[in-house]
Coordinates of C-alpha atoms in Angstrom, one line a residue:
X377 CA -77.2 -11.8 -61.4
X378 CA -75.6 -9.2 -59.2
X379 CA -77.4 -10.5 -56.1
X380 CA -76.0 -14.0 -57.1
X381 CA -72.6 -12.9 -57.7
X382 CA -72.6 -11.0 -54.4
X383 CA -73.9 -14.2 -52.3
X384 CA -71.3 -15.8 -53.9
X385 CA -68.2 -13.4 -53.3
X386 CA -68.9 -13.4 -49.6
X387 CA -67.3 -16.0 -48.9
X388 CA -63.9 -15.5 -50.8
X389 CA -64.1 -11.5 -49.7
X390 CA -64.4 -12.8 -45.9
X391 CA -61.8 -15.4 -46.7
X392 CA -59.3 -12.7 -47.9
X393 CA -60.6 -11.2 -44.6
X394 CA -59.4 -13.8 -42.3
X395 CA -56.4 -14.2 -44.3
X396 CA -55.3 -10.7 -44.1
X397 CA -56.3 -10.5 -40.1
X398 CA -54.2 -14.1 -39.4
X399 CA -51.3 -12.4 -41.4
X400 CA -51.6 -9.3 -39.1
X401 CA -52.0 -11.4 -36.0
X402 CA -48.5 -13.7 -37.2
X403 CA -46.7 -10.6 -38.0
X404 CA -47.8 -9.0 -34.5
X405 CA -46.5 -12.4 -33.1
X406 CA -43.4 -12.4 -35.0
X407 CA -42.8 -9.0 -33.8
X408 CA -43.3 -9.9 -30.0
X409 CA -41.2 -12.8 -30.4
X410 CA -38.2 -10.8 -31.8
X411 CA -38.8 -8.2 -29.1
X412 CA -38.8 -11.0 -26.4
X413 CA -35.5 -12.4 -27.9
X414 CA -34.0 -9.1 -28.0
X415 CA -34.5 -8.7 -24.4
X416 CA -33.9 -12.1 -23.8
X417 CA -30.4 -11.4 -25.0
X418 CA -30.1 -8.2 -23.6
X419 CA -29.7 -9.0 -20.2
X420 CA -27.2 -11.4 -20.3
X421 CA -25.3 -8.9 -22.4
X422 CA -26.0 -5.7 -19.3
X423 CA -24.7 -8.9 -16.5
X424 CA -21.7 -9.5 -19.2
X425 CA -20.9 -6.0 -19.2
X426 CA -21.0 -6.0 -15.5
X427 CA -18.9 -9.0 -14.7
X428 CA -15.7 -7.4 -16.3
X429 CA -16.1 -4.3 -14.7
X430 CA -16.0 -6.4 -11.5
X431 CA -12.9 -8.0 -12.8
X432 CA -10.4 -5.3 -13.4
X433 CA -11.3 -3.8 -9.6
X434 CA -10.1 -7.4 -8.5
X435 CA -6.8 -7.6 -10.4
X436 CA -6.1 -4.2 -9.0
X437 CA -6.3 -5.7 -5.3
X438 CA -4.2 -8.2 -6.7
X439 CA -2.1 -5.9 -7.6
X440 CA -2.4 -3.6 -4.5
X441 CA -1.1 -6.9 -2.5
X442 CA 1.7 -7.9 -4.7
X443 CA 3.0 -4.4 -4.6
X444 CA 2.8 -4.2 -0.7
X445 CA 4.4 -7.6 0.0
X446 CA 7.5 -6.4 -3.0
X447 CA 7.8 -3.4 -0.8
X448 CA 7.8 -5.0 2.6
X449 CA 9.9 -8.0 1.3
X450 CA 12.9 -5.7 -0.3
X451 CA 12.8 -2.9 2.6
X452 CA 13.6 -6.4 5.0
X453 CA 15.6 -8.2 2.5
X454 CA 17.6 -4.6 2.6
X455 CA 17.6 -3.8 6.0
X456 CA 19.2 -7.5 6.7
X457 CA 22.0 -7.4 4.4
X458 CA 22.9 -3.9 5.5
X459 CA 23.0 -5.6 9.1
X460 CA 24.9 -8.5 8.5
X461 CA 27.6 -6.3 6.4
X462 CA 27.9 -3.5 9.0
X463 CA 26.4 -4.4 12.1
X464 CA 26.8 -7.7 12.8
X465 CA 29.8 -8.6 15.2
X466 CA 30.1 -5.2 16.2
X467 CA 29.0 -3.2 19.5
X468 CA 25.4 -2.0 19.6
X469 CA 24.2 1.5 17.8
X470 CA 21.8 3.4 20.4
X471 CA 19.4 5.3 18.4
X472 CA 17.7 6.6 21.3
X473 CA 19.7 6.3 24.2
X474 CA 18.9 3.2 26.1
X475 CA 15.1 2.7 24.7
X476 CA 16.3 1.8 21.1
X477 CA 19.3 0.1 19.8
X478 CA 20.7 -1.9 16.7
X479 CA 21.5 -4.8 17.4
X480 CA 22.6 -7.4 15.4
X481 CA 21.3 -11.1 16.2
X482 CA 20.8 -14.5 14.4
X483 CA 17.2 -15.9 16.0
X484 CA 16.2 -19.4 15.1
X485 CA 12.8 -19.0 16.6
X486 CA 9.7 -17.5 15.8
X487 CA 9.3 -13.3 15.6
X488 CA 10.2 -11.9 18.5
X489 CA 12.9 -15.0 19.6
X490 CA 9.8 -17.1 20.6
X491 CA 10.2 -20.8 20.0
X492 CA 13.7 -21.2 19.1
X493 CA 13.4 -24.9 19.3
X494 CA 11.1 -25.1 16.5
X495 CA 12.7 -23.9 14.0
X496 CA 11.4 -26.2 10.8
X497 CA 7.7 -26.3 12.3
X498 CA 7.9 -22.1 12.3
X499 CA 9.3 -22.8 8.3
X500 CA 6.4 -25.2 7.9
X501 CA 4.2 -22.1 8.7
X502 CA 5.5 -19.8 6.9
X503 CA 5.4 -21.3 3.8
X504 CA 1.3 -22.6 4.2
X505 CA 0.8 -18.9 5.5
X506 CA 2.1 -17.7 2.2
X507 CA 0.1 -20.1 -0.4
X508 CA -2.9 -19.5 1.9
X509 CA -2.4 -15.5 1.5
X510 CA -2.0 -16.7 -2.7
X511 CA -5.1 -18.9 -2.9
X512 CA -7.3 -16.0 -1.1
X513 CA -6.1 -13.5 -3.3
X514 CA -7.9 -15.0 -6.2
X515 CA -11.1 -13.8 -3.9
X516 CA -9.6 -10.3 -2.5
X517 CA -12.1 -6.9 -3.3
X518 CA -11.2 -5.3 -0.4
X519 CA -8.2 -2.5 -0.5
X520 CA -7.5 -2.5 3.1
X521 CA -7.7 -6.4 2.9
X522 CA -5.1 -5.8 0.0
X523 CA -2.7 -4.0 2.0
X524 CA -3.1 -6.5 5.0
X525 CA -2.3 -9.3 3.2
X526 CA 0.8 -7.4 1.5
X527 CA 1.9 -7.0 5.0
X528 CA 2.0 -10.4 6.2
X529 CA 2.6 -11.5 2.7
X530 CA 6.1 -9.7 2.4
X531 CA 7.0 -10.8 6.4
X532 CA 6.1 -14.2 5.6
X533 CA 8.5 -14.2 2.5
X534 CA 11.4 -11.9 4.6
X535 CA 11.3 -14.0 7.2
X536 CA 11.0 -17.6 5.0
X537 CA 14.0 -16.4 3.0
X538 CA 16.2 -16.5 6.5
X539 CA 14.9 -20.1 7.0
X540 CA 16.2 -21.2 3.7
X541 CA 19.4 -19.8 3.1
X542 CA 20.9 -18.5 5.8
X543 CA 23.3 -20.8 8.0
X544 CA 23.3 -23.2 9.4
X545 CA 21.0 -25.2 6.8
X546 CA 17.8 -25.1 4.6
X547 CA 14.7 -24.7 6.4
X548 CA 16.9 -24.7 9.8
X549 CA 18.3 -21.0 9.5
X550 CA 18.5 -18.5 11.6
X551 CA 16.4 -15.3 11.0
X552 CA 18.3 -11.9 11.4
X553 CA 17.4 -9.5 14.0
X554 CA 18.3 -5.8 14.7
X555 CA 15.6 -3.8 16.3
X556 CA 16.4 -4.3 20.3
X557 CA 13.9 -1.6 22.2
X558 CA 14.6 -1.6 25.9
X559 CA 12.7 -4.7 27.6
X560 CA 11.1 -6.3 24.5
X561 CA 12.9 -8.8 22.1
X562 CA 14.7 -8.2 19.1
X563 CA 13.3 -8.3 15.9
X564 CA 13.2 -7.1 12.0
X565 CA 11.1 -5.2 9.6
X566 CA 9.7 -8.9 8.4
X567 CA 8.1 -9.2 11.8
X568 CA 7.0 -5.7 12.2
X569 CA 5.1 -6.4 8.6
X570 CA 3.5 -9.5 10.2
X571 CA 2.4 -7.7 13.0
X572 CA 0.8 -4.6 11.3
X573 CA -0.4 -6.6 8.9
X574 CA -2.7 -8.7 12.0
X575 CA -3.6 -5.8 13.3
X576 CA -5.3 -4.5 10.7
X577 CA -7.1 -7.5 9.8
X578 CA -8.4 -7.6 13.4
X579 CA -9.7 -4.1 13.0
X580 CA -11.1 -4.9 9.9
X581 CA -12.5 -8.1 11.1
X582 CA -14.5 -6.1 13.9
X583 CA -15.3 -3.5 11.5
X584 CA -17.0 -6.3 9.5
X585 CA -15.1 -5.8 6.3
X586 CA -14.7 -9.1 4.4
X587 CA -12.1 -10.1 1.6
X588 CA -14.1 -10.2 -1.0
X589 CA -15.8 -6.2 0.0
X590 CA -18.7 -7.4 1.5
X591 CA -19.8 -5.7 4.9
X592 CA -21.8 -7.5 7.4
X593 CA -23.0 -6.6 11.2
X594 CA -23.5 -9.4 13.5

């Protein structure tokens, strides 16, 4: 009776075997599945919390430019209204005998009195230089490309506010310039910002510094 009601049992007691071994193996499965999701969701969490660190060292370029353009806008915007109110229609200051001078002139060229014929096409510029300068901006990781931009941003806008409001019409008016150094042309702090601000992208441009921080060598 025993033998026959071990025969029997085998088959339920290696039943409850199997039984217990595919619970084991599902449980090991379900626990490899949750691991695997848990990683799986990890890494997009690590690349989010890396993507808004990136983010707040581009608005502070942003920023960098803004500021740099505000400051090189005003110190022009300053320096012209200073001119016009004491300068202009009076004799020449010499600041350093005859190698610098303030002189007080109304230039309806380019920088420098270049291209005073073109007065509207040199407005035209200005103001696609200025929403290319915005556009890029969006893309800027670069300090140095930050303060570059500033630069020509601000002498873009000193110079642009000239063409718009000063006489003898919009878009046709004539810029104000004051710095006269012996055997160059006369110019402003707008065009001085313009220039610096070219340089430095040329140096940076050999250097192989790009807007967005990258650095390449060719």
């Amino acid at each position: 009776m025993a033998e026959a009601e071990r025969i029997i049992g085998t088959p339920d007691s290696a039943g409850a075997d199997g039984t217990a071994a595919s619970d084991e193996s599902a449980a090991h499965e379900e626990t490899a599945a949750r691991g695997g999701a848990s990683d799986h969701d990890g890494a997009p969490a690590a690349d989010g919390a890396a993507a808004p660190g990136e983010r707040p060292r581009g608005r502070r370029r942003i920023v960098a430019l803004f500021v740099v353009a505000v400051l090189a806008y005003l110190l022009d915007l300053g320096s012209k209204m200073l001119v016009v109110a004491e300068l202009e229609g009076h004799e020449p200051i010499d600041l350093i005998g005859d190698l610098l001078r303030l002189d007080a002139i109304r230039n309806p060229g380019a920088a420098f009195g270049m291209g005073e014929a073109f007065t509207i096409i040199f407005t035209v510029i200005a103001a696609v230089v200025i929403a290319v300068i915005i556009r890029l901006a969006r893309k800027l990781y670069s300090l140095p490309w930050a303060i570059a931009l500033g630069l020509l941003l601000g002498g873009a806008l000193g110079n642009l506010t000239d063409r718009i409001f000063r006489s003898p019409g919009v878009f046709e008016g004539a810029v104000v310039d004051f710095i006269a150094p012996a055997h160059f042309a006369v110019f402003n702090l707008a065009d001085s910002a313009i220039v610096c601000g070219g340089i430095l992208i040329v140096i940076l441009s050999f250097r192989g510094l790009d807007p967005d921080g990258t650095v390449h060598k060719d």
